[in-house]
Amino acid sequence: MSGSAEVVPVPSAAALEEAGWSDLVGPEDFFQTPRWLGVQERNSGTTMDFLMRRRAGAPVAALVTAWADDSVPWLLARPDAMLARGVRDEVPEALARLADVAQGDAASLLPSLVCGGRHLGRTRPLAAPDALPSDVEALVADAERLAAERGAASVCFPHVDERDADLVELLRRRGYVSHPSAHYAWLPIPPGGWDQFLAEMSKHRRRRVRLERRALAEAKIDVRIEPLTPDLVRRLGELDCNLLRKYGNPASPEHSAGLIGWIGEVMGDDVMVSVARKDGVPIGFGMVLRSRSRGREEWFGHRAGFDYDAQGSLPLYYDVLYYRVLEAAAEQGVTVLHAGIGSVEAKLARGCLAAQEHSFLLRLEKSPR
């Protein structure tokens, strides 16, 4: 039948392009592009599934999933770790979810099927402009079926953006409950670039920025945007590992370097690094990924790392991850810089917009063996 609709699996990230996955990706969905999902598939340490909804033979919607148990290291998108963090912060909704969905133990949410991508911001199904609500719901239902068949304790959409109102309504209708997981920040690049950005700050903030940059200049710190070249990989792996360990994530310099090198191979000219050097040695970096879709170019901050001993009290963070990137983005006509999660108050003070994101959870009843 020409009008028939079905959900079909795509066997691997390598097969996504041919299946038409890219036709469903919007400007803000860089982390669900076939190239990036290929990076994640290699680095996830777990099973990933790619579900596609076809109608009349054409793709109209898609959903990526990843299996999460206590062995996967990506804690910022793992339902038990996100809930435990909310409980530690005494977030009322998280306390309620601990009592109802997690039955008093956040670890009981594992294993879980994480849906919509495990990236840190806007985890959601992909949908073509002509997709119907029933197309998206069919994907969610199929993911729930997959989770139940594999013996998952829960299904999780880790970072659902409050702007995705249709998805929020769908998940609530299907019995999901939620708690805040993060704030996601982004910066519309002002047409006047850095000068306009600085002029629109408050007088107090403008003075702070100038003092920060003066401190770096006096310390002879050189910060610039450059290609990710093989000679940088080992050192950036060390810096990346430093940051991961600082925030309690398991990491090794070798693993970080391997991932960064692989990103460079896959992304080519679409990955850049903002590197801070002292006496010629990198002491801090931020990775920037270029997204081009539907006539727009947007940049995404992804990874970062620092030599905390060499940095000392120097204000490296915002110059490396924000100011230098903003300058370069404006020069190249980029429309949006995605600053991601974390440090939301500081990002708002520097001109970003932000949206609340929630972890949506569905408890599954395990069938008797």
CSV table of C-alpha atoms in Angstrom, one decimal:
chain,number,residue,atom,x,y,z
A,1,MET,CA,0.0,0.0,0.0
A,2,SER,CA,1.4,3.4,-1.0
A,3,GLY,CA,0.1,5.0,2.2
A,4,SER,CA,1.4,2.3,4.6
A,5,ALA,CA,3.6,3.4,7.6
A,6,GLU,CA,6.0,1.3,9.6
A,7,VAL,CA,8.9,1.6,12.0
A,8,VAL,CA,12.1,0.0,10.8
A,9,PRO,CA,15.5,-0.4,12.3
A,10,VAL,CA,18.6,1.0,10.6
A,11,PRO,CA,21.4,-1.5,11.3
A,12,SER,CA,24.2,0.9,12.1
A,13,ALA,CA,25.3,4.5,12.0
A,14,ALA,CA,27.2,3.8,8.7
A,15,ALA,CA,23.8,3.0,7.1
A,16,LEU,CA,22.0,6.1,8.2
A,17,GLU,CA,22.9,8.4,5.3
A,18,GLU,CA,21.7,5.9,2.7
A,19,ALA,CA,18.5,5.4,4.7
A,20,GLY,CA,17.6,9.1,4.4
A,21,TRP,CA,18.4,10.0,8.1
A,22,SER,CA,20.0,13.4,7.1
A,23,ASP,CA,16.7,14.6,5.6
A,24,LEU,CA,15.2,14.7,9.1
A,25,VAL,CA,18.0,16.7,10.8
A,26,GLY,CA,17.4,20.3,11.6
A,27,PRO,CA,20.0,23.0,12.4
A,28,GLU,CA,19.8,22.3,16.2
A,29,ASP,CA,20.2,18.5,15.7
A,30,PHE,CA,23.9,18.3,14.9
A,31,PHE,CA,24.4,15.6,17.5
A,32,GLN,CA,22.0,13.4,15.7
A,33,THR,CA,23.7,13.7,12.3
A,34,PRO,CA,24.9,10.4,10.8
A,35,ARG,CA,28.5,11.6,11.1
A,36,TRP,CA,28.2,12.4,14.8
A,37,LEU,CA,26.2,9.3,15.6
A,38,GLY,CA,29.1,7.3,14.0
A,39,VAL,CA,31.4,8.9,16.6
A,40,GLN,CA,29.0,8.1,19.4
A,41,GLU,CA,28.5,4.5,18.2
A,42,ARG,CA,32.2,3.9,18.4
A,43,ASN,CA,32.6,5.7,21.7
A,44,SER,CA,29.4,4.7,23.6
A,45,GLY,CA,30.6,1.5,25.0
A,46,THR,CA,27.1,0.0,24.6
A,47,THR,CA,24.4,-0.9,22.2
A,48,MET,CA,22.8,1.8,20.1
A,49,ASP,CA,19.7,1.4,18.0
A,50,PHE,CA,18.4,3.6,15.1
A,51,LEU,CA,14.7,3.5,14.6
A,52,MET,CA,13.1,5.1,11.5
A,53,ARG,CA,9.4,5.8,10.8
A,54,ARG,CA,8.6,5.4,7.1
A,55,ARG,CA,5.4,6.5,5.4
A,56,ALA,CA,4.7,5.6,1.8
A,57,GLY,CA,8.3,4.5,1.6
A,58,ALA,CA,9.8,7.8,2.7
A,59,PRO,CA,11.4,8.6,6.1
A,60,VAL,CA,9.3,11.0,8.2
A,61,ALA,CA,10.7,10.6,11.7
A,62,ALA,CA,13.6,8.8,13.5
A,63,LEU,CA,14.7,8.0,17.0
A,64,VAL,CA,18.1,7.0,18.3
A,65,THR,CA,18.5,5.0,21.5
A,66,ALA,CA,21.3,3.8,23.7
A,67,TRP,CA,21.4,1.1,26.4
A,68,ALA,CA,22.5,2.4,29.8
A,69,ASP,CA,23.7,0.2,32.6
A,70,ASP,CA,26.1,0.9,35.4
A,71,SER,CA,29.1,0.3,33.1
A,72,VAL,CA,28.6,3.3,30.8
A,73,PRO,CA,30.6,6.3,31.8
A,74,TRP,CA,28.3,9.1,30.4
A,75,LEU,CA,26.9,10.1,33.7
A,76,LEU,CA,25.3,13.4,32.5
A,77,ALA,CA,22.8,11.5,30.4
A,78,ARG,CA,22.4,8.4,32.6
A,79,PRO,CA,19.0,8.4,34.4
A,80,ASP,CA,20.2,7.2,37.8
A,81,ALA,CA,23.1,9.7,37.9
A,82,MET,CA,20.9,12.6,36.9
A,83,LEU,CA,18.2,11.7,39.5
A,84,ALA,CA,20.9,11.3,42.2
A,85,ARG,CA,22.3,14.7,41.4
A,86,GLY,CA,18.8,16.3,41.6
A,87,VAL,CA,18.2,14.6,45.0
A,88,ARG,CA,21.6,15.8,46.3
A,89,ASP,CA,20.5,19.3,45.2
A,90,GLU,CA,17.1,18.8,47.0
A,91,VAL,CA,15.1,19.5,43.8
A,92,PRO,CA,11.5,18.8,44.8
A,93,GLU,CA,10.6,17.0,41.6
A,94,ALA,CA,13.7,14.8,41.9
A,95,LEU,CA,12.8,13.9,45.4
A,96,ALA,CA,9.3,12.9,44.2
A,97,ARG,CA,10.8,10.8,41.3
A,98,LEU,CA,13.1,9.0,43.8
A,99,ALA,CA,10.0,8.0,45.8
A,100,ASP,CA,7.7,7.0,42.9
A,101,VAL,CA,9.6,6.0,39.7
A,102,ALA,CA,12.9,4.9,41.4
A,103,GLN,CA,11.1,3.3,44.4
A,104,GLY,CA,13.7,4.9,46.8
A,105,ASP,CA,16.8,3.9,44.9
A,106,ALA,CA,18.1,5.8,41.8
A,107,ALA,CA,20.1,2.7,40.8
A,108,SER,CA,16.9,0.8,40.3
A,109,LEU,CA,16.3,2.7,37.1
A,110,LEU,CA,19.0,0.7,35.4
A,111,PRO,CA,19.3,-0.8,33.0
A,112,SER,CA,17.6,1.9,31.0
A,113,LEU,CA,16.9,2.6,27.4
A,114,VAL,CA,18.0,6.3,26.8
A,115,CYS,CA,16.1,7.8,23.9
A,116,GLY,CA,16.6,10.9,21.7
A,117,GLY,CA,20.3,10.9,21.9
A,118,ARG,CA,22.7,10.9,24.9
A,119,HIS,CA,24.1,14.3,24.0
A,120,LEU,CA,23.7,17.1,26.6
A,121,GLY,CA,20.7,19.1,25.3
A,122,ARG,CA,17.6,18.7,23.3
A,123,THR,CA,17.2,15.0,23.3
A,124,ARG,CA,14.2,14.3,21.0
A,125,PRO,CA,13.0,12.3,18.0
A,126,LEU,CA,13.8,13.8,14.6
A,127,ALA,CA,10.8,14.7,12.4
A,128,ALA,CA,10.3,15.9,8.8
A,129,PRO,CA,8.1,19.0,8.3
A,130,ASP,CA,5.3,16.7,7.2
A,131,ALA,CA,5.6,14.3,10.0
A,132,LEU,CA,2.4,13.5,11.9
A,133,PRO,CA,2.1,13.3,15.7
A,134,SER,CA,1.3,9.6,15.2
A,135,ASP,CA,4.7,9.1,13.5
A,136,VAL,CA,6.5,10.3,16.5
A,137,GLU,CA,4.3,8.4,18.9
A,138,ALA,CA,4.9,5.2,16.9
A,139,LEU,CA,8.7,5.6,17.4
A,140,VAL,CA,8.3,6.2,21.1
A,141,ALA,CA,6.0,3.1,21.4
A,142,ASP,CA,8.6,1.0,19.5
A,143,ALA,CA,11.4,2.1,21.8
A,144,GLU,CA,9.3,1.2,24.8
A,145,ARG,CA,8.7,-2.3,23.2
A,146,LEU,CA,12.4,-2.7,22.6
A,147,ALA,CA,13.2,-1.7,26.2
A,148,ALA,CA,10.7,-4.2,27.6
A,149,GLU,CA,12.0,-7.0,25.4
A,150,ARG,CA,15.5,-6.4,26.6
A,151,GLY,CA,14.5,-6.3,30.3
A,152,ALA,CA,15.1,-2.6,30.9
A,153,ALA,CA,13.8,-1.2,34.2
A,154,SER,CA,13.1,2.2,32.6
A,155,VAL,CA,12.9,4.3,29.5
A,156,CYS,CA,14.5,7.8,29.7
A,157,PHE,CA,14.6,10.9,27.6
A,158,PRO,CA,17.4,12.7,29.5
A,159,HIS,CA,17.2,16.3,28.3
A,160,VAL,CA,13.8,17.2,26.9
A,161,ASP,CA,13.7,20.9,26.2
A,162,GLU,CA,10.7,22.8,27.4
A,163,ARG,CA,10.4,24.3,23.9
A,164,ASP,CA,9.5,20.9,22.5
A,165,ALA,CA,6.0,21.2,23.8
A,166,ASP,CA,4.5,18.5,21.6
A,167,LEU,CA,7.0,15.9,22.8
A,168,VAL,CA,6.4,16.9,26.5
A,169,GLU,CA,2.7,16.4,26.0
A,170,LEU,CA,3.2,13.1,24.3
A,171,LEU,CA,5.5,11.7,27.0
A,172,ARG,CA,3.2,12.8,29.8
A,173,ARG,CA,0.2,11.2,28.0
A,174,ARG,CA,2.1,7.9,27.8
A,175,GLY,CA,2.8,7.9,31.5
A,176,TYR,CA,6.3,9.5,31.8
A,177,VAL,CA,7.1,11.7,34.7
A,178,SER,CA,10.0,14.1,35.0
A,179,HIS,CA,12.4,16.2,37.0
A,180,PRO,CA,14.7,19.0,35.9
A,181,SER,CA,18.0,17.8,34.4
A,182,ALA,CA,19.8,20.9,33.2
A,183,HIS,CA,19.5,24.4,31.6
A,184,TYR,CA,20.5,24.6,28.0
A,185,ALA,CA,22.1,27.8,26.8
A,186,TRP,CA,22.7,29.3,23.4
A,187,LEU,CA,23.8,32.7,22.1
A,188,PRO,CA,22.3,34.4,18.9
A,189,ILE,CA,25.4,35.9,17.3
A,190,PRO,CA,24.9,39.7,17.1
A,191,PRO,CA,25.2,41.1,13.6
A,192,GLY,CA,27.8,43.6,14.8
A,193,GLY,CA,30.0,40.8,16.2
A,194,TRP,CA,32.3,41.2,19.2
A,195,ASP,CA,31.9,45.0,19.4
A,196,GLN,CA,28.1,44.8,19.5
A,197,PHE,CA,28.3,41.9,22.0
A,198,LEU,CA,30.5,43.9,24.3
A,199,ALA,CA,28.5,47.1,23.9
A,200,GLU,CA,25.2,45.4,24.9
A,201,MET,CA,26.7,44.2,28.2
A,202,SER,CA,26.1,46.1,31.4
A,203,LYS,CA,28.9,48.5,32.3
A,204,HIS,CA,29.9,46.3,35.2
A,205,ARG,CA,30.1,43.1,33.0
A,206,ARG,CA,31.9,45.0,30.3
A,207,ARG,CA,34.6,46.1,32.7
A,208,ARG,CA,34.9,42.5,34.0
A,209,VAL,CA,35.5,41.1,30.5
A,210,ARG,CA,38.2,43.7,29.8
A,211,LEU,CA,39.9,43.0,33.1
A,212,GLU,CA,39.8,39.2,32.3
A,213,ARG,CA,41.4,39.7,28.9
A,214,ARG,CA,44.0,42.1,30.3
A,215,ALA,CA,45.0,39.5,32.9
A,216,LEU,CA,45.5,36.9,30.1
A,217,ALA,CA,47.5,39.4,28.0
A,218,GLU,CA,49.8,40.3,31.0
A,219,ALA,CA,50.4,36.5,31.6
A,220,LYS,CA,51.3,36.2,27.9
A,221,ILE,CA,48.5,33.6,27.3
A,222,ASP,CA,47.8,33.2,23.6
A,223,VAL,CA,44.3,32.1,22.7
A,224,ARG,CA,43.3,31.3,19.1
A,225,ILE,CA,40.9,29.2,17.1
A,226,GLU,CA,42.6,26.6,14.9
A,227,PRO,CA,42.1,23.3,13.1
A,228,LEU,CA,42.2,20.1,15.1
A,229,THR,CA,45.5,18.6,13.9
A,230,PRO,CA,47.1,15.3,14.9
A,231,ASP,CA,49.9,16.9,16.8
A,232,LEU,CA,47.5,18.4,19.2
A,233,VAL,CA,45.6,15.2,20.1
A,234,ARG,CA,47.8,13.8,22.8
A,235,ARG,CA,48.0,17.0,24.8
A,236,LEU,CA,44.2,17.8,24.4
A,237,GLY,CA,43.5,14.3,25.7
A,238,GLU,CA,45.4,15.1,28.9
A,239,LEU,CA,43.5,18.3,29.3
A,240,ASP,CA,40.1,16.7,28.6
A,241,CYS,CA,40.8,14.0,31.1
A,242,ASN,CA,41.6,16.6,33.8
A,243,LEU,CA,38.2,18.2,33.4
A,244,LEU,CA,36.3,14.9,33.4
A,245,ARG,CA,38.1,13.7,36.5
A,246,LYS,CA,37.4,17.1,38.2
A,247,TYR,CA,33.7,16.5,37.9
A,248,GLY,CA,33.8,12.8,39.0
A,249,ASN,CA,33.7,11.1,35.6
A,250,PRO,CA,35.9,8.1,34.9
A,251,ALA,CA,38.6,9.1,32.4
A,252,SER,CA,42.0,8.3,31.1
A,253,PRO,CA,44.3,10.5,28.9
A,254,GLU,CA,44.6,7.7,26.4
A,255,HIS,CA,40.9,7.2,26.0
A,256,SER,CA,40.3,11.0,25.7
A,257,ALA,CA,43.1,11.3,23.1
A,258,GLY,CA,41.6,8.4,21.1
A,259,LEU,CA,38.2,10.0,21.0
A,260,ILE,CA,39.5,13.4,20.1
A,261,GLY,CA,41.6,11.9,17.3
A,262,TRP,CA,38.6,10.0,16.0
A,263,ILE,CA,36.5,13.1,16.0
A,264,GLY,CA,39.1,14.9,14.0
A,265,GLU,CA,39.1,12.0,11.4
A,266,VAL,CA,35.3,12.0,11.1
A,267,MET,CA,34.6,15.7,11.2
A,268,GLY,CA,37.5,17.1,9.2
A,269,ASP,CA,37.2,20.8,8.7
A,270,ASP,CA,33.9,20.9,10.7
A,271,VAL,CA,35.8,20.5,14.0
A,272,MET,CA,37.9,23.4,15.4
A,273,VAL,CA,39.6,24.0,18.7
A,274,SER,CA,40.1,27.1,20.7
A,275,VAL,CA,43.5,26.7,22.3
A,276,ALA,CA,45.2,28.6,25.1
A,277,ARG,CA,49.0,28.4,25.2
A,278,LYS,CA,51.5,29.4,27.8
A,279,ASP,CA,55.1,29.4,26.6
A,280,GLY,CA,53.9,27.5,23.6
A,281,VAL,CA,52.3,24.7,25.5
A,282,PRO,CA,48.5,24.2,25.4
A,283,ILE,CA,47.0,24.7,28.9
A,284,GLY,CA,43.3,24.9,28.0
A,285,PHE,CA,41.1,24.1,25.0
A,286,GLY,CA,37.5,24.0,23.9
A,287,MET,CA,36.2,22.0,20.9
A,288,VAL,CA,33.8,23.6,18.5
A,289,LEU,CA,31.7,21.6,15.9
A,290,ARG,CA,30.2,23.2,12.8
A,291,SER,CA,26.7,22.4,11.8
A,292,ARG,CA,25.3,23.3,8.4
A,293,SER,CA,21.6,22.4,7.8
A,294,ARG,CA,18.7,23.9,5.9
A,295,GLY,CA,20.7,27.0,4.9
A,296,ARG,CA,22.0,27.9,8.3
A,297,GLU,CA,25.4,27.5,10.0
A,298,GLU,CA,25.5,27.1,13.8
A,299,TRP,CA,28.4,26.2,16.1
A,300,PHE,CA,28.3,23.8,19.0
A,301,GLY,CA,30.7,23.8,21.9
A,302,HIS,CA,31.4,20.1,22.8
A,303,ARG,CA,34.5,19.2,24.9
A,304,ALA,CA,37.0,21.2,27.0
A,305,GLY,CA,39.9,20.7,29.3
A,306,PHE,CA,42.5,22.6,31.3
A,307,ASP,CA,45.8,22.2,33.0
A,308,TYR,CA,44.6,23.5,36.4
A,309,ASP,CA,48.1,23.9,37.8
A,310,ALA,CA,49.3,26.0,34.9
A,311,GLN,CA,46.0,27.9,34.8
A,312,GLY,CA,46.1,28.9,38.5
A,313,SER,CA,43.7,31.9,39.0
A,314,LEU,CA,43.8,33.0,35.3
A,315,PRO,CA,40.3,33.5,33.8
A,316,LEU,CA,40.8,31.1,31.0
A,317,TYR,CA,37.4,29.5,30.9
A,318,TYR,CA,35.3,32.2,29.2
A,319,ASP,CA,38.0,33.4,26.9
A,320,VAL,CA,38.7,29.9,25.6
A,321,LEU,CA,35.1,28.6,25.4
A,322,TYR,CA,33.2,31.8,24.7
A,323,TYR,CA,34.8,35.1,23.7
A,324,ARG,CA,37.3,33.8,21.1
A,325,VAL,CA,34.7,31.5,19.7
A,326,LEU,CA,32.1,34.3,19.5
A,327,GLU,CA,34.6,36.5,17.6
A,328,ALA,CA,35.4,33.8,15.1
A,329,ALA,CA,31.7,32.9,14.7
A,330,ALA,CA,30.7,36.5,13.9
A,331,GLU,CA,33.5,36.8,11.4
A,332,GLN,CA,32.2,33.7,9.5
A,333,GLY,CA,28.6,34.6,9.5
A,334,VAL,CA,27.4,32.0,12.0
A,335,THR,CA,23.9,32.6,13.4
A,336,VAL,CA,24.0,30.8,16.7
A,337,LEU,CA,26.6,29.6,19.2
A,338,HIS,CA,25.3,26.7,21.3
A,339,ALA,CA,26.9,26.9,24.8
A,340,GLY,CA,25.3,23.8,26.2
A,341,ILE,CA,24.6,22.9,29.8
A,342,GLY,CA,26.2,24.1,33.0
A,343,SER,CA,27.1,27.5,34.5
A,344,VAL,CA,23.8,28.9,33.3
A,345,GLU,CA,23.9,32.0,35.5
A,346,ALA,CA,27.3,33.0,34.1
A,347,LYS,CA,26.1,32.3,30.5
A,348,LEU,CA,22.9,34.4,31.0
A,349,ALA,CA,25.1,37.3,32.3
A,350,ARG,CA,27.1,37.1,29.1
A,351,GLY,CA,24.1,37.4,26.7
A,352,CYS,CA,22.9,33.8,26.3
A,353,LEU,CA,19.4,32.6,26.3
A,354,ALA,CA,18.5,29.5,28.2
A,355,ALA,CA,15.7,26.8,28.4
A,356,GLN,CA,14.9,24.4,31.1
A,357,GLU,CA,15.3,20.7,30.3
A,358,HIS,CA,13.8,17.7,32.0
A,359,SER,CA,14.6,14.0,32.3
A,360,PHE,CA,11.5,12.1,31.4
A,361,LEU,CA,11.2,8.7,33.0
A,362,LEU,CA,8.9,5.7,32.4
A,363,ARG,CA,9.1,2.8,34.8
A,364,LEU,CA,8.7,-0.6,33.1
A,365,GLU,CA,7.3,-3.7,34.8
A,366,LYS,CA,9.8,-6.6,34.4
A,367,SER,CA,8.1,-9.7,33.2
A,368,PRO,CA,8.7,-12.8,35.3
A,369,ARG,CA,11.4,-15.1,33.8
